[in-house]
């Protein structure tokens, strides 16, 4: 991977991580045409996901600061309840990470067919959530947080949008769209930072976590590009969710997913 490819992939990651169109799916598609293999793509994907998590920390710092201050009061206040929701939402993705990590890595190296199918699934979720009109809830419950967490765990598959799946699931549960984007972006922070910590521990043990096929400089370029574009997309997505414009992304995912399937099946 050269630095230009890393730059392009980083920008795509930053934009599509927050927009409900699947960052992993788009990275897989573009990596395919760049000739980057699945294992290398997975390594790069983890790195740029950390970059977008950092952009979340920057854009949503006021909300994070509110949660942390509430936690240190050591009482069951709204901030503590919010933190518990995030903790519960992490359970499904934690199970997937511990017990099915090898299967996830295989999915990233299995070609474009799964990406096309999962993009179509993303499209169905977004369009269905747009037309569904459940009774509105004032707050995200622990059960809702767990179900949204299951959606996040499923979204480890390339092509199934994490933000699209979690927000669409929350909308179908009746949670208010004004709160869902923020919760969706905050709940991904602990799992991604946990993955980054594991990489740091590997480095401390002397294991090589950056392959020669990528290189440190391209990885840094991709990281910076993902961070800057992620800051822009995070703000944009919060406004779009409030306005209820997700159906257009559903149409986009349907077009891209169908195009990928036609391409793959025609080869």
Short mmCIF file of C-alpha atoms in Angstrom, two decimals, residues 5-265:
data_model
loop_
_atom_site.label_atom_id
_atom_site.label_comp_id
_atom_site.label_asym_id
_atom_site.label_seq_id
_atom_site.Cartn_x
_atom_site.Cartn_y
_atom_site.Cartn_z
CA UNK A 5 -3.85 4.70 -1.52
CA UNK A 6 -3.64 5.14 2.25
CA UNK A 7 -4.81 8.76 1.92
CA UNK A 8 -7.81 7.82 -0.23
CA UNK A 9 -8.78 4.94 2.03
CA UNK A 10 -8.38 7.14 5.12
CA UNK A 11 -10.71 9.81 3.73
CA UNK A 12 -13.25 7.16 2.73
CA UNK A 13 -13.06 5.57 6.19
CA UNK A 14 -13.55 8.87 8.00
CA UNK A 15 -16.57 9.81 5.92
CA UNK A 16 -18.27 6.42 5.80
CA UNK A 17 -17.70 5.49 9.45
CA UNK A 18 -20.39 7.95 10.49
CA UNK A 19 -22.53 8.02 7.37
CA UNK A 20 -24.73 4.86 7.34
CA UNK A 21 -23.14 3.30 4.26
CA UNK A 22 -20.57 0.91 5.84
CA UNK A 23 -16.97 2.03 6.15
CA UNK A 24 -15.70 -1.57 6.11
CA UNK A 25 -17.70 -2.29 2.96
CA UNK A 26 -16.33 0.72 1.12
CA UNK A 27 -12.79 -0.02 2.28
CA UNK A 28 -13.15 -3.59 1.02
CA UNK A 29 -14.47 -2.44 -2.37
CA UNK A 30 -11.75 0.17 -2.90
CA UNK A 31 -9.03 -2.17 -1.55
CA UNK A 32 -10.15 -4.76 -4.10
CA UNK A 33 -9.52 -2.38 -6.98
CA UNK A 34 -6.24 -1.26 -5.39
CA UNK A 35 -5.16 -4.90 -5.19
CA UNK A 36 -4.84 -4.90 -1.40
CA UNK A 37 -5.44 -8.30 0.17
CA UNK A 38 -7.93 -9.01 2.95
CA UNK A 39 -5.42 -9.49 5.79
CA UNK A 40 -3.66 -6.23 4.99
CA UNK A 41 -7.02 -4.47 4.66
CA UNK A 42 -8.08 -5.72 8.10
CA UNK A 43 -4.89 -4.38 9.70
CA UNK A 44 -5.36 -0.99 8.05
CA UNK A 45 -9.07 -0.98 8.94
CA UNK A 46 -8.30 -1.36 12.65
CA UNK A 47 -5.86 1.57 12.51
CA UNK A 48 -8.21 3.99 10.77
CA UNK A 49 -11.09 2.93 13.03
CA UNK A 50 -9.01 4.14 15.96
CA UNK A 51 -8.57 7.45 14.11
CA UNK A 52 -12.31 7.89 13.72
CA UNK A 53 -12.85 7.02 17.38
CA UNK A 54 -10.48 9.88 18.24
CA UNK A 55 -12.55 12.18 16.03
CA UNK A 56 -15.60 11.10 18.07
CA UNK A 57 -13.78 12.06 21.26
CA UNK A 58 -13.11 15.51 19.81
CA UNK A 59 -16.59 16.21 18.44
CA UNK A 60 -18.53 14.72 21.38
CA UNK A 61 -16.16 15.76 24.15
CA UNK A 62 -18.85 17.76 25.99
CA UNK A 63 -21.06 14.67 26.19
CA UNK A 64 -18.12 12.49 27.28
CA UNK A 65 -17.13 15.05 29.92
CA UNK A 66 -20.76 15.08 31.17
CA UNK A 67 -20.74 11.29 31.56
CA UNK A 68 -17.36 11.21 33.33
CA UNK A 69 -18.28 13.94 35.80
CA UNK A 70 -21.51 12.13 36.64
CA UNK A 71 -19.72 8.82 37.15
CA UNK A 72 -17.34 10.31 39.70
CA UNK A 73 -20.27 11.44 41.83
CA UNK A 74 -20.71 7.71 42.61
CA UNK A 75 -24.50 7.81 42.55
CA UNK A 76 -27.25 6.52 40.25
CA UNK A 77 -27.75 9.70 38.24
CA UNK A 78 -28.61 10.17 34.52
CA UNK A 79 -24.92 10.13 33.62
CA UNK A 80 -24.36 6.80 35.38
CA UNK A 81 -27.43 5.30 33.68
CA UNK A 82 -26.09 6.46 30.31
CA UNK A 83 -22.71 4.86 31.05
CA UNK A 84 -24.48 1.61 32.03
CA UNK A 85 -26.30 1.65 28.68
CA UNK A 86 -22.97 1.94 26.89
CA UNK A 87 -21.53 -0.88 29.00
CA UNK A 88 -24.49 -3.15 28.23
CA UNK A 89 -24.26 -2.32 24.51
CA UNK A 90 -20.67 -3.60 24.52
CA UNK A 91 -21.60 -7.13 25.65
CA UNK A 92 -22.58 -8.54 22.20
CA UNK A 93 -19.58 -7.11 20.34
CA UNK A 94 -17.33 -8.33 23.17
CA UNK A 95 -18.67 -11.87 22.72
CA UNK A 96 -18.05 -11.66 18.97
CA UNK A 97 -14.52 -10.32 19.52
CA UNK A 98 -13.57 -13.06 21.98
CA UNK A 99 -15.19 -16.10 20.38
CA UNK A 100 -15.58 -15.26 16.68
CA UNK A 101 -12.56 -13.08 15.86
CA UNK A 102 -11.19 -15.64 13.37
CA UNK A 103 -14.53 -15.77 11.56
CA UNK A 104 -14.57 -11.96 11.29
CA UNK A 105 -11.06 -11.98 9.83
CA UNK A 106 -12.17 -14.59 7.29
CA UNK A 107 -15.14 -12.39 6.33
CA UNK A 108 -12.80 -9.50 5.54
CA UNK A 109 -10.85 -11.73 3.18
CA UNK A 110 -13.83 -13.41 1.52
CA UNK A 111 -14.24 -11.02 -1.41
CA UNK A 112 -16.94 -8.64 -2.55
CA UNK A 113 -19.92 -11.00 -2.53
CA UNK A 114 -20.57 -10.63 1.20
CA UNK A 115 -20.09 -6.84 0.91
CA UNK A 116 -22.77 -6.57 -1.75
CA UNK A 117 -25.22 -8.69 0.23
CA UNK A 118 -24.61 -6.78 3.47
CA UNK A 119 -25.00 -3.41 1.73
CA UNK A 120 -28.43 -4.56 0.59
CA UNK A 121 -29.24 -5.58 4.17
CA UNK A 122 -28.14 -2.12 5.32
CA UNK A 123 -30.43 -0.60 2.71
CA UNK A 124 -33.41 -2.62 3.94
CA UNK A 125 -32.74 -1.60 7.56
CA UNK A 126 -32.49 2.10 6.73
CA UNK A 127 -35.57 2.18 4.53
CA UNK A 128 -37.66 0.11 6.95
CA UNK A 129 -36.67 2.30 9.92
CA UNK A 130 -37.68 5.38 7.93
CA UNK A 131 -41.24 4.13 7.43
CA UNK A 132 -41.64 2.40 10.82
CA UNK A 133 -43.58 4.51 13.31
CA UNK A 134 -43.23 2.91 16.76
CA UNK A 135 -44.29 4.65 19.95
CA UNK A 136 -41.61 7.15 20.96
CA UNK A 137 -39.65 6.58 24.18
CA UNK A 138 -38.16 9.34 26.27
CA UNK A 139 -34.97 7.44 27.16
CA UNK A 140 -32.88 4.56 25.81
CA UNK A 141 -33.47 1.62 28.17
CA UNK A 142 -30.98 -1.09 29.15
CA UNK A 143 -32.85 -3.55 26.93
CA UNK A 144 -32.73 -1.13 24.01
CA UNK A 145 -29.01 -0.64 24.60
CA UNK A 146 -28.46 -4.42 24.49
CA UNK A 147 -30.47 -4.84 21.27
CA UNK A 148 -28.62 -1.93 19.67
CA UNK A 149 -25.42 -3.63 20.83
CA UNK A 150 -26.47 -6.81 19.02
CA UNK A 151 -26.88 -4.72 15.86
CA UNK A 152 -23.38 -3.34 16.38
CA UNK A 153 -21.99 -6.87 16.82
CA UNK A 154 -23.62 -7.99 13.56
CA UNK A 155 -22.11 -4.98 11.82
CA UNK A 156 -18.59 -6.40 12.11
CA UNK A 157 -19.44 -7.99 8.75
CA UNK A 158 -18.05 -5.88 5.88
CA UNK A 159 -20.87 -4.07 4.12
CA UNK A 160 -23.25 -3.95 7.09
CA UNK A 161 -23.09 -0.36 8.32
CA UNK A 162 -22.43 -0.04 12.03
CA UNK A 163 -23.96 3.42 12.39
CA UNK A 164 -26.78 2.49 10.01
CA UNK A 165 -27.57 -0.73 11.87
CA UNK A 166 -27.46 0.77 15.35
CA UNK A 167 -29.42 3.92 14.50
CA UNK A 168 -32.01 2.03 12.43
CA UNK A 169 -32.45 -0.52 15.23
CA UNK A 170 -32.92 2.26 17.77
CA UNK A 171 -35.49 3.98 15.57
CA UNK A 172 -37.46 0.74 15.22
CA UNK A 173 -37.37 0.35 19.02
CA UNK A 174 -38.94 3.79 19.33
CA UNK A 175 -35.91 5.69 20.63
CA UNK A 176 -35.72 9.36 19.73
CA UNK A 177 -33.57 10.11 16.70
CA UNK A 178 -32.12 13.19 18.42
CA UNK A 179 -30.38 10.90 20.95
CA UNK A 180 -29.56 7.91 18.78
CA UNK A 181 -26.69 9.32 16.71
CA UNK A 182 -24.86 10.46 19.82
CA UNK A 183 -25.37 7.10 21.55
CA UNK A 184 -24.37 5.18 18.43
CA UNK A 185 -21.08 7.07 18.15
CA UNK A 186 -20.26 6.90 21.87
CA UNK A 187 -20.94 3.15 22.21
CA UNK A 188 -18.26 2.25 19.68
CA UNK A 189 -15.47 4.03 21.56
CA UNK A 190 -14.68 1.34 24.21
CA UNK A 191 -14.52 -1.65 21.79
CA UNK A 192 -12.28 0.14 19.28
CA UNK A 193 -9.98 1.53 21.97
CA UNK A 194 -9.87 -1.97 23.46
CA UNK A 195 -8.69 -3.34 20.11
CA UNK A 196 -6.05 -0.60 19.96
CA UNK A 197 -4.88 -1.49 23.48
CA UNK A 198 -4.43 -5.11 22.43
CA UNK A 199 -2.25 -3.94 19.53
CA UNK A 200 -0.18 -1.85 21.93
CA UNK A 201 0.28 -4.86 24.20
CA UNK A 202 1.39 -6.91 21.19
CA UNK A 203 3.95 -4.23 20.36
CA UNK A 204 5.18 -4.26 23.97
CA UNK A 205 5.75 -8.01 23.64
CA UNK A 206 7.81 -7.45 20.51
CA UNK A 207 5.21 -8.65 18.00
CA UNK A 208 5.10 -6.90 14.63
CA UNK A 209 1.69 -5.18 14.33
CA UNK A 210 2.43 -3.19 11.16
CA UNK A 211 3.11 -5.40 8.17
CA UNK A 212 5.77 -4.55 5.61
CA UNK A 213 3.04 -4.49 2.97
CA UNK A 214 1.60 -1.33 4.55
CA UNK A 215 4.50 0.52 6.12
CA UNK A 216 4.47 3.08 8.92
CA UNK A 217 4.30 6.25 6.75
CA UNK A 218 1.21 5.22 4.70
CA UNK A 219 -0.45 4.07 7.91
CA UNK A 220 0.15 7.48 9.50
CA UNK A 221 -1.20 9.26 6.40
CA UNK A 222 -4.33 7.11 6.44
CA UNK A 223 -4.74 7.67 10.18
CA UNK A 224 -4.60 11.46 9.84
CA UNK A 225 -6.93 11.49 6.83
CA UNK A 226 -9.47 9.32 8.67
CA UNK A 227 -9.32 11.56 11.73
CA UNK A 228 -9.91 14.83 9.86
CA UNK A 229 -12.64 13.50 7.57
CA UNK A 230 -14.19 11.74 10.58
CA UNK A 231 -14.52 15.03 12.47
CA UNK A 232 -16.42 16.49 9.52
CA UNK A 233 -18.67 13.43 9.01
CA UNK A 234 -19.50 13.05 12.71
CA UNK A 235 -20.98 16.56 12.88
CA UNK A 236 -22.77 16.07 9.58
CA UNK A 237 -24.33 12.76 10.56
CA UNK A 238 -25.73 14.06 13.87
CA UNK A 239 -27.58 16.78 11.95
CA UNK A 240 -28.80 14.35 9.28
CA UNK A 241 -30.25 11.95 11.85
CA UNK A 242 -32.13 14.80 13.52
CA UNK A 243 -33.66 15.69 10.14
CA UNK A 244 -34.55 12.06 9.38
CA UNK A 245 -32.74 11.85 6.03
CA UNK A 246 -31.46 8.26 6.36
CA UNK A 247 -33.75 6.88 3.64
CA UNK A 248 -31.55 8.44 0.96
CA UNK A 249 -28.57 6.51 2.28
CA UNK A 250 -30.72 3.38 2.08
CA UNK A 251 -31.24 4.02 -1.63
CA UNK A 252 -27.50 4.64 -2.07
CA UNK A 253 -26.61 1.37 -0.31
CA UNK A 254 -29.10 -0.51 -2.51
CA UNK A 255 -27.49 0.88 -5.67
CA UNK A 256 -23.92 0.18 -4.54
CA UNK A 257 -24.80 -3.25 -3.15
CA UNK A 258 -26.58 -4.31 -6.35
CA UNK A 259 -23.70 -2.98 -8.47
CA UNK A 260 -21.15 -4.93 -6.42
CA UNK A 261 -23.17 -8.15 -6.74
CA UNK A 262 -23.57 -7.71 -10.50
CA UNK A 263 -19.83 -7.04 -10.84
CA UNK A 264 -18.88 -10.05 -8.72
CA UNK A 265 -21.31 -12.47 -10.36
#
